[in-house]
PDB file of N, CA and C in Angstrom:
ATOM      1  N   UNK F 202     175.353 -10.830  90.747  1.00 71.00           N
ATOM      2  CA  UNK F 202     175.109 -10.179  92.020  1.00 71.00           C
ATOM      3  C   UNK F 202     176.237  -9.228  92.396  1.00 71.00           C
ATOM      4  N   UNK F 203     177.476  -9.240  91.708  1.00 78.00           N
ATOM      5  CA  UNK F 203     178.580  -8.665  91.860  1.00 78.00           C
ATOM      6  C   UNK F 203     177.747  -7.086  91.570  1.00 78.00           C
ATOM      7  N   UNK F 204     177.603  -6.988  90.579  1.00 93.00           N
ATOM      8  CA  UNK F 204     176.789  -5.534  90.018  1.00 93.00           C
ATOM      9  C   UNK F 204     176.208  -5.480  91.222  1.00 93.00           C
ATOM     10  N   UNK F 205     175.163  -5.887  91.629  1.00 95.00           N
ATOM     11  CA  UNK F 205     174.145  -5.439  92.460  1.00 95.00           C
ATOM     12  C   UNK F 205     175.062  -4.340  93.871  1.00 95.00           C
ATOM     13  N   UNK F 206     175.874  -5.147  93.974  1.00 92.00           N
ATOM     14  CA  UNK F 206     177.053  -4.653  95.470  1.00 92.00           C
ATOM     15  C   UNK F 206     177.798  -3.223  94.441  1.00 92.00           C
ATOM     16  N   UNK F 207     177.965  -3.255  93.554  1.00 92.00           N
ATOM     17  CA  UNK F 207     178.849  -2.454  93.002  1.00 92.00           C
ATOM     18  C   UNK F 207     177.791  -0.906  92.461  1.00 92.00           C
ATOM     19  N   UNK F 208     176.575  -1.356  92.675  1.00 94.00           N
ATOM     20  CA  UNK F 208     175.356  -0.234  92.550  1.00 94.00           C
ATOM     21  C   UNK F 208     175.739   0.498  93.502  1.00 94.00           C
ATOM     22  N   UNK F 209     175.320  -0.253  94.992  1.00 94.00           N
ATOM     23  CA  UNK F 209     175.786   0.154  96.087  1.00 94.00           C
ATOM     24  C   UNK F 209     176.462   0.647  96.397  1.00 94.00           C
ATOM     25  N   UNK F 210     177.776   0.297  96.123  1.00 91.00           N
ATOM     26  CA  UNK F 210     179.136   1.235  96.291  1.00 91.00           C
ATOM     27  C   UNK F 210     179.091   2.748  95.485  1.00 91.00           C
ATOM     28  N   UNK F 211     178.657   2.224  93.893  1.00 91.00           N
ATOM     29  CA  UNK F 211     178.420   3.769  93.804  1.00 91.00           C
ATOM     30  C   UNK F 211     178.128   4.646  94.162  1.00 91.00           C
ATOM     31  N   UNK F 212     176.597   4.427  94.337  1.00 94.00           N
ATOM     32  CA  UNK F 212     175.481   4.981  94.376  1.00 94.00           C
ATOM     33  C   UNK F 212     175.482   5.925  96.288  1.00 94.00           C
ATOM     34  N   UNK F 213     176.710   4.757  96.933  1.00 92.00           N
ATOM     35  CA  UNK F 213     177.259   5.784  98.436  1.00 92.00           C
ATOM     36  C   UNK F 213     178.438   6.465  98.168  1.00 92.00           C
ATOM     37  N   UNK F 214     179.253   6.540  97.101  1.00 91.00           N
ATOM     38  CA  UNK F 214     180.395   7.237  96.645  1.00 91.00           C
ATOM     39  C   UNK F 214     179.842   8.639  96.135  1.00 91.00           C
ATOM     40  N   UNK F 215     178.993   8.165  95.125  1.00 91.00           N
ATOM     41  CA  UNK F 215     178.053   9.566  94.765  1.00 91.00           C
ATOM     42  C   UNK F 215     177.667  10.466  95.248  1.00 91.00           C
ATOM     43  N   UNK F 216     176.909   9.452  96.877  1.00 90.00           N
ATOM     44  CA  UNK F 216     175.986  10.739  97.588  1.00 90.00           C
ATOM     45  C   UNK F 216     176.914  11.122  98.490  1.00 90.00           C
ATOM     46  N   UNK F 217     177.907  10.600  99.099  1.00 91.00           N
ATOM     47  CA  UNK F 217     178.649  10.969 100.268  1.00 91.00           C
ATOM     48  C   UNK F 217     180.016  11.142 100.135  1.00 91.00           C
ATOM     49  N   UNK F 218     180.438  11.089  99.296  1.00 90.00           N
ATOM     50  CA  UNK F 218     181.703  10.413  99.012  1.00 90.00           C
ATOM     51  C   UNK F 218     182.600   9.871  99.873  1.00 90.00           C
ATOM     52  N   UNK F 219     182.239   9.063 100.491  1.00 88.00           N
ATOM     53  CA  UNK F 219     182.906   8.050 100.928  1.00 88.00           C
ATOM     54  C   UNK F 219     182.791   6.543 100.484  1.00 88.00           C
ATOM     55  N   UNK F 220     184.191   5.915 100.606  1.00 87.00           N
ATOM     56  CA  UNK F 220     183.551   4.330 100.585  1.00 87.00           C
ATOM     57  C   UNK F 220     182.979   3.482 101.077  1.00 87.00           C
ATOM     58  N   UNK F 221     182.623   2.299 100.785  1.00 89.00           N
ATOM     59  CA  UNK F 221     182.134   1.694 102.059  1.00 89.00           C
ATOM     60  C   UNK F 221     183.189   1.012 103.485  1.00 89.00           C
ATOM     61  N   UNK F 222     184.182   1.591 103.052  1.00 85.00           N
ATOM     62  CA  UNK F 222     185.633   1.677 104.307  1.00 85.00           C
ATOM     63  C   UNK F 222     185.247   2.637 105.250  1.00 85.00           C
ATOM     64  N   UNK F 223     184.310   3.728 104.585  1.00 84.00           N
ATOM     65  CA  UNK F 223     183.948   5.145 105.310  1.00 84.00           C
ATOM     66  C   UNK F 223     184.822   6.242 105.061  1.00 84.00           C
ATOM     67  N   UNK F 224     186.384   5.865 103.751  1.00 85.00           N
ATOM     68  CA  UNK F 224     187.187   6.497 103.497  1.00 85.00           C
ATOM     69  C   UNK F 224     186.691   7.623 102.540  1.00 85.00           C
ATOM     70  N   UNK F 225     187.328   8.373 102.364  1.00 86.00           N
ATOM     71  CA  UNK F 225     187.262   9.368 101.501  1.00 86.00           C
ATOM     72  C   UNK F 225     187.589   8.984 100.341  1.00 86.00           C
ATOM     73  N   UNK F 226     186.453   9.280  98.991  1.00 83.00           N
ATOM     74  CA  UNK F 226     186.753   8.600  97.769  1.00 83.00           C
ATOM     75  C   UNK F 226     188.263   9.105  97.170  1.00 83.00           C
ATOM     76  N   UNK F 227     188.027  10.883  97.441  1.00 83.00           N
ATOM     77  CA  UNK F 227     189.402  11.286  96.832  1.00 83.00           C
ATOM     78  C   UNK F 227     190.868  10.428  97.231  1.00 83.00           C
ATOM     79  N   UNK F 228     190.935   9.595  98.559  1.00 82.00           N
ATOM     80  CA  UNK F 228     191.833   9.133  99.049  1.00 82.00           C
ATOM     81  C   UNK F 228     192.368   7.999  98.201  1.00 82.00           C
ATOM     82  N   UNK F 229     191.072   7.448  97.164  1.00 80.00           N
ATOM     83  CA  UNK F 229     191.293   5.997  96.507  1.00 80.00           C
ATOM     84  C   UNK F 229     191.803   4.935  97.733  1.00 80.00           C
ATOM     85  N   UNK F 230     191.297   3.762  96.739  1.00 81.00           N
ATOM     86  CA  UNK F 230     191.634   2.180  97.225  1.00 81.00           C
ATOM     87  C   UNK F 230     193.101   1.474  97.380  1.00 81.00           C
ATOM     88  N   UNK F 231     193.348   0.990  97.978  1.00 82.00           N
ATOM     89  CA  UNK F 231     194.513   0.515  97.657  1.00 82.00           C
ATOM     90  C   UNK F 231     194.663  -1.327  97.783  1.00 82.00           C
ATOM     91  N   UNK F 232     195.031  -2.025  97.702  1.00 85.00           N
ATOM     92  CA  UNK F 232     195.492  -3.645  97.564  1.00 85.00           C
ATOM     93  C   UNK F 232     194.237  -3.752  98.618  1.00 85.00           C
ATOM     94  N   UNK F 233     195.262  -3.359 100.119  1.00 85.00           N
ATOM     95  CA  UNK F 233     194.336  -3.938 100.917  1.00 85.00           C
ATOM     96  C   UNK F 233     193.096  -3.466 101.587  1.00 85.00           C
ATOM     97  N   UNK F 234     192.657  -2.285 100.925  1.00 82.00           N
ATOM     98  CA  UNK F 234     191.379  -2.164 101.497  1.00 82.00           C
ATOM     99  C   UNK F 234     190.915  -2.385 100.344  1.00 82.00           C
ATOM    100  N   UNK F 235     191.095  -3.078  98.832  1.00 83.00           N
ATOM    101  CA  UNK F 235     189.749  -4.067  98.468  1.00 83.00           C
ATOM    102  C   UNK F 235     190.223  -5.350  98.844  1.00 83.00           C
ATOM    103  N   UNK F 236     190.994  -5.757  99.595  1.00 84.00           N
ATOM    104  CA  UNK F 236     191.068  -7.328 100.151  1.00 84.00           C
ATOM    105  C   UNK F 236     190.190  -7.117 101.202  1.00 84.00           C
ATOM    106  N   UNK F 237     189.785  -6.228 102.028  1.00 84.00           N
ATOM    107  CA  UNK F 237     189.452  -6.001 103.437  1.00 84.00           C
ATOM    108  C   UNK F 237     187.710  -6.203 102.534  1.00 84.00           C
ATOM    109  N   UNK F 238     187.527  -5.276 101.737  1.00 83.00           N
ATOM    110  CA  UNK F 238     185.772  -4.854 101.594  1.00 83.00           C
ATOM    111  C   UNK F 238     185.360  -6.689 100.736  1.00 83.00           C
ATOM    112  N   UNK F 239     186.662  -7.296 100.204  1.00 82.00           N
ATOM    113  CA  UNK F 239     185.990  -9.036  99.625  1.00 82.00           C
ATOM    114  C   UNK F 239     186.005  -9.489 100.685  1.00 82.00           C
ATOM    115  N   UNK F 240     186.741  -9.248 101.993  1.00 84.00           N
ATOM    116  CA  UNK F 240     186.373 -10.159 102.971  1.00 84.00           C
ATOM    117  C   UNK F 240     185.271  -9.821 103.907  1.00 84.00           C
ATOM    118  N   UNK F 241     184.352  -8.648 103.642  1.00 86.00           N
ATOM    119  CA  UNK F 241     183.629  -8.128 104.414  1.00 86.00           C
ATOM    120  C   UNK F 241     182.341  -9.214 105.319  1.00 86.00           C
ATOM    121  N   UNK F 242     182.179  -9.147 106.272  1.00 90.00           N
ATOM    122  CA  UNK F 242     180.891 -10.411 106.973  1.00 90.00           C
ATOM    123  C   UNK F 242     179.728  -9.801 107.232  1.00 90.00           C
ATOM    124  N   UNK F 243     180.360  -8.276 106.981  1.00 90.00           N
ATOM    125  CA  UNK F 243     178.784  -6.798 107.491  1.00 90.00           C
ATOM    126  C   UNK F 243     178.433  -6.467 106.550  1.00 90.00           C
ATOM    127  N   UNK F 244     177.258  -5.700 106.846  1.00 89.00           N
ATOM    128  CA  UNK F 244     177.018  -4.725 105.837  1.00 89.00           C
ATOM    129  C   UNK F 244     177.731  -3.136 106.840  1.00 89.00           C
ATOM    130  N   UNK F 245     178.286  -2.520 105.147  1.00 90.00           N
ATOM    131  CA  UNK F 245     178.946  -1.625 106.106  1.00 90.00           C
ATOM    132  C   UNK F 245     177.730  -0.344 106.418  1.00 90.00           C
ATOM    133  N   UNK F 246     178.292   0.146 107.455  1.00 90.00           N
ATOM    134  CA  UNK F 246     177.962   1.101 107.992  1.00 90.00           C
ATOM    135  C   UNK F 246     177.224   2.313 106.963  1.00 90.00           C
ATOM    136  N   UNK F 247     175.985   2.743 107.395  1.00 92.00           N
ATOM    137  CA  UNK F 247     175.691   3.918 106.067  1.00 92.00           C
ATOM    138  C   UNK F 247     175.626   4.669 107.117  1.00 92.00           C
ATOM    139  N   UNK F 248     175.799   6.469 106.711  1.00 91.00           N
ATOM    140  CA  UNK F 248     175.620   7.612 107.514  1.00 91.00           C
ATOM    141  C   UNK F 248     173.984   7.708 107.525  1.00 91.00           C
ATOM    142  N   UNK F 249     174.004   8.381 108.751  1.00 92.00           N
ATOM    143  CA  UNK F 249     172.515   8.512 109.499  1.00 92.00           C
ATOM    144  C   UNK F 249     172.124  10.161 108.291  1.00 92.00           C
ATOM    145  N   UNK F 250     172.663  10.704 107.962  1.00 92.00           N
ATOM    146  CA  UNK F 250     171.908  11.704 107.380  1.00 92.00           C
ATOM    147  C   UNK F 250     171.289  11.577 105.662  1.00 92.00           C
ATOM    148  N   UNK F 251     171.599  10.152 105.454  1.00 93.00           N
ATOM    149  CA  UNK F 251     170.569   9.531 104.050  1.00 93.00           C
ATOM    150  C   UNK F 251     169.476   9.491 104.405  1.00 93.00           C
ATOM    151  N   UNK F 252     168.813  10.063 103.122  1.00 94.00           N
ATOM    152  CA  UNK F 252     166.953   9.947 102.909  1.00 94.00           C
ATOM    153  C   UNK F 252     167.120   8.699 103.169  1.00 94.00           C
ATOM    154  N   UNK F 253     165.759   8.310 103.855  1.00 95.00           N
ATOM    155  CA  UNK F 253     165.101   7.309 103.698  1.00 95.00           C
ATOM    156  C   UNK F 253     165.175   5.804 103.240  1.00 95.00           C
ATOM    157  N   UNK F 254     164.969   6.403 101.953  1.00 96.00           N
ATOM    158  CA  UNK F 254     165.069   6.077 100.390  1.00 96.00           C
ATOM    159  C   UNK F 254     166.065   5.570  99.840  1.00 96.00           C
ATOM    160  N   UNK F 255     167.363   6.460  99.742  1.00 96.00           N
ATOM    161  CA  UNK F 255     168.816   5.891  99.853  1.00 96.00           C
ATOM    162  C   UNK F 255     169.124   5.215 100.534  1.00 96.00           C
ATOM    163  N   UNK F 256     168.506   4.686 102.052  1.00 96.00           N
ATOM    164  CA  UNK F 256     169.361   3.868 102.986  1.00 96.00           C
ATOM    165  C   UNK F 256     168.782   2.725 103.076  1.00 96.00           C
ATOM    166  N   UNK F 257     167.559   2.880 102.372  1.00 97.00           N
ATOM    167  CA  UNK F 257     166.703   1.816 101.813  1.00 97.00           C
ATOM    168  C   UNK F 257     167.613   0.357 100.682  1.00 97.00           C
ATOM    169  N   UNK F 258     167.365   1.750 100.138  1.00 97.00           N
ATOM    170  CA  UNK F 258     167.728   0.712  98.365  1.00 97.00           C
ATOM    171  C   UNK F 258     169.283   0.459  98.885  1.00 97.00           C
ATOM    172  N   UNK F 259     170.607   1.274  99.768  1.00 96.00           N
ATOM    173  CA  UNK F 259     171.329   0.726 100.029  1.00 96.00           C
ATOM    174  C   UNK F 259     171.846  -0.450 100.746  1.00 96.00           C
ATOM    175  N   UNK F 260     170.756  -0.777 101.628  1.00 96.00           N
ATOM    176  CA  UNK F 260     170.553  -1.683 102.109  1.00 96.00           C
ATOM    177  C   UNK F 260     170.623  -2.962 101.446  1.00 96.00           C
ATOM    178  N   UNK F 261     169.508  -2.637 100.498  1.00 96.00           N
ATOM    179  CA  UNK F 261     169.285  -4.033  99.841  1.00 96.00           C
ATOM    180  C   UNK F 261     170.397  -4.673  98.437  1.00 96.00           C
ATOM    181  N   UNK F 262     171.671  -3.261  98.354  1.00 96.00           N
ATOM    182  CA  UNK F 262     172.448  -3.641  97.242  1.00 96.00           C
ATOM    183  C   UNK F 262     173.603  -4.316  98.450  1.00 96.00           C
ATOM    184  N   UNK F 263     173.981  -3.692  99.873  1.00 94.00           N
ATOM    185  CA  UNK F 263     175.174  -3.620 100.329  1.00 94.00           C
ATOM    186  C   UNK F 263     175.294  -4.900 101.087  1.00 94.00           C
ATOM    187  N   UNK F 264     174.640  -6.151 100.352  1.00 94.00           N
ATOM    188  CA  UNK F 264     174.581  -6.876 101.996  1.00 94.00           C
ATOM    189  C   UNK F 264     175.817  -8.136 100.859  1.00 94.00           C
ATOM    190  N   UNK F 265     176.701  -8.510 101.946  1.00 91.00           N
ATOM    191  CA  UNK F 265     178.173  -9.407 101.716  1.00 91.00           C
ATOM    192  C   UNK F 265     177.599 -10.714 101.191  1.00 91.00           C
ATOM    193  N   UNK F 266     176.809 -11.000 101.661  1.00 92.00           N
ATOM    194  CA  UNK F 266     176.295 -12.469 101.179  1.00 92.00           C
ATOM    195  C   UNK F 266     175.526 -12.456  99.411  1.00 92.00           C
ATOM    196  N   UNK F 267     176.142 -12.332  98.659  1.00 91.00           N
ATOM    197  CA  UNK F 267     175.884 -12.199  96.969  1.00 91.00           C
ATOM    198  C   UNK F 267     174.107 -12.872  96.983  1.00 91.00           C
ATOM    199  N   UNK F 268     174.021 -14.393  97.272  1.00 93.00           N
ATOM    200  CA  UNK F 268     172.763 -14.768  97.096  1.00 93.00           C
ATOM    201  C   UNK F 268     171.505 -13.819  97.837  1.00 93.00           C
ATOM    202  N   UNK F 269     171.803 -12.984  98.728  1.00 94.00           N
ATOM    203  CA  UNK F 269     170.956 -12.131  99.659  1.00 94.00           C
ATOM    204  C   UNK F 269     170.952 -11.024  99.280  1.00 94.00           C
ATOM    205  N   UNK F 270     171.670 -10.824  98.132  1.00 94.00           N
ATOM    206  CA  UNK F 270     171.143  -8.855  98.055  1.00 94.00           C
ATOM    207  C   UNK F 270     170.179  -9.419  97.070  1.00 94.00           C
ATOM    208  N   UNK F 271     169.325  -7.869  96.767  1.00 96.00           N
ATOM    209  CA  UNK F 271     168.219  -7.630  96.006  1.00 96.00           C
ATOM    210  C   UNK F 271     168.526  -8.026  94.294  1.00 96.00           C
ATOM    211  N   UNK F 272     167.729  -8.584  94.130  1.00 95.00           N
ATOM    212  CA  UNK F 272     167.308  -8.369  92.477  1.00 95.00           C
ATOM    213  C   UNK F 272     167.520  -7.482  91.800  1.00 95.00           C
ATOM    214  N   UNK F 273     167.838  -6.908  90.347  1.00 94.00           N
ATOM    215  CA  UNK F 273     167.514  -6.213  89.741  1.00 94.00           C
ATOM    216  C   UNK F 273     166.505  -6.038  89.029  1.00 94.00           C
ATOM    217  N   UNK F 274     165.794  -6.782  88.726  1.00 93.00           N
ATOM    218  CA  UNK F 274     164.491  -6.283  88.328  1.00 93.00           C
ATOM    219  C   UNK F 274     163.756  -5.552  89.876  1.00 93.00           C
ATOM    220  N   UNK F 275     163.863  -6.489  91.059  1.00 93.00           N
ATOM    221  CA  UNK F 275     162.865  -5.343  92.132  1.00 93.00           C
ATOM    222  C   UNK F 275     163.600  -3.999  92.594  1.00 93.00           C
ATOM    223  N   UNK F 276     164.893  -3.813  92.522  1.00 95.00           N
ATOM    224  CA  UNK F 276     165.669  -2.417  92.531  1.00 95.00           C
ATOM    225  C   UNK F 276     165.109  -1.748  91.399  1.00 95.00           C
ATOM    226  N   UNK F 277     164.809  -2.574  90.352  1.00 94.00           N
ATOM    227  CA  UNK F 277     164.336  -1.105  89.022  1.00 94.00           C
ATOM    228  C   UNK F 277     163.111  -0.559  89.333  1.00 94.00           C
ATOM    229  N   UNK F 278     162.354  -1.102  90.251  1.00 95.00           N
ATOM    230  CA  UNK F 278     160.996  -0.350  91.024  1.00 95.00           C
ATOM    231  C   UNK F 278     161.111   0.153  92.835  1.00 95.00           C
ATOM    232  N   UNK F 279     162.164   0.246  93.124  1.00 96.00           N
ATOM    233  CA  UNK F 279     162.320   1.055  94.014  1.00 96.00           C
ATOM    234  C   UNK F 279     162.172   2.292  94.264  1.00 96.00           C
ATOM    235  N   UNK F 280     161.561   2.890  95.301  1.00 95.00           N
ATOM    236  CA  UNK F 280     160.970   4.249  95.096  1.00 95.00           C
ATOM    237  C   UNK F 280     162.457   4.952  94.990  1.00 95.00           C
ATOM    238  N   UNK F 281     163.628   4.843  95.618  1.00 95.00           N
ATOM    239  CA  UNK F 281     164.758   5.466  95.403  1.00 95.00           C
ATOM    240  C   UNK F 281     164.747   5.844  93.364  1.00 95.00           C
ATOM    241  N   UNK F 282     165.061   4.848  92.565  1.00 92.00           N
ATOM    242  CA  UNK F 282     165.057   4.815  90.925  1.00 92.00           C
ATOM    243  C   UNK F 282     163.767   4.882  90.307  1.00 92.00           C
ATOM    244  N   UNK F 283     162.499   4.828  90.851  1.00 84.00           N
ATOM    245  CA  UNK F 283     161.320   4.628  90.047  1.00 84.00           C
ATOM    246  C   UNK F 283     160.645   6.185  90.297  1.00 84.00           C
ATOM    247  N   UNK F 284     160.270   6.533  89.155  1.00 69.00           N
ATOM    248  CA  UNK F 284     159.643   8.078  88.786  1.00 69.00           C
ATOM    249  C   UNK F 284     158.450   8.084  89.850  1.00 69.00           C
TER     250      UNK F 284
END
């Protein structure tokens, strides 16, 4: 489920570049803001100007609780990844 969160992170680094800190990727991570994002209790914040689609499937990778995010087999048919 680690992957599943780490889709997520990409996949909002990609489109926005920011992290899920809301930092700027160019800024990079440091110690404690990945101590801050393992201790996370939210899902973080996504920007209001994602399709749909993206804030969809981000949803279902970004949530803190490992047993509660999405599957990978039902993410591989998400209209976000599925043709």
């Amino acid at each position: 489920q680690a992957d599943i969160w780490s889709l997520g992170c990409l996949v909002l680094e990609m489109g926005t570049r920011t992290t899920v800190l809301g930092t700027r990727c160019e800024d990079g991570l440091d110690a404690p803001d990945i101590l801050e994002i393992a201790q996370m209790r939210q899902r973080p914040a996504l920007p209001d100007a994602l399709p749909p689609d993206v804030s969809d499937f981000l949803r279902r990778c970004l949530v803190p609780q490992p047993h509660a995010r999405a599957r990978a087999h039902l993410l591989a048919s998400h209209p976000f990844l599925a043709p």
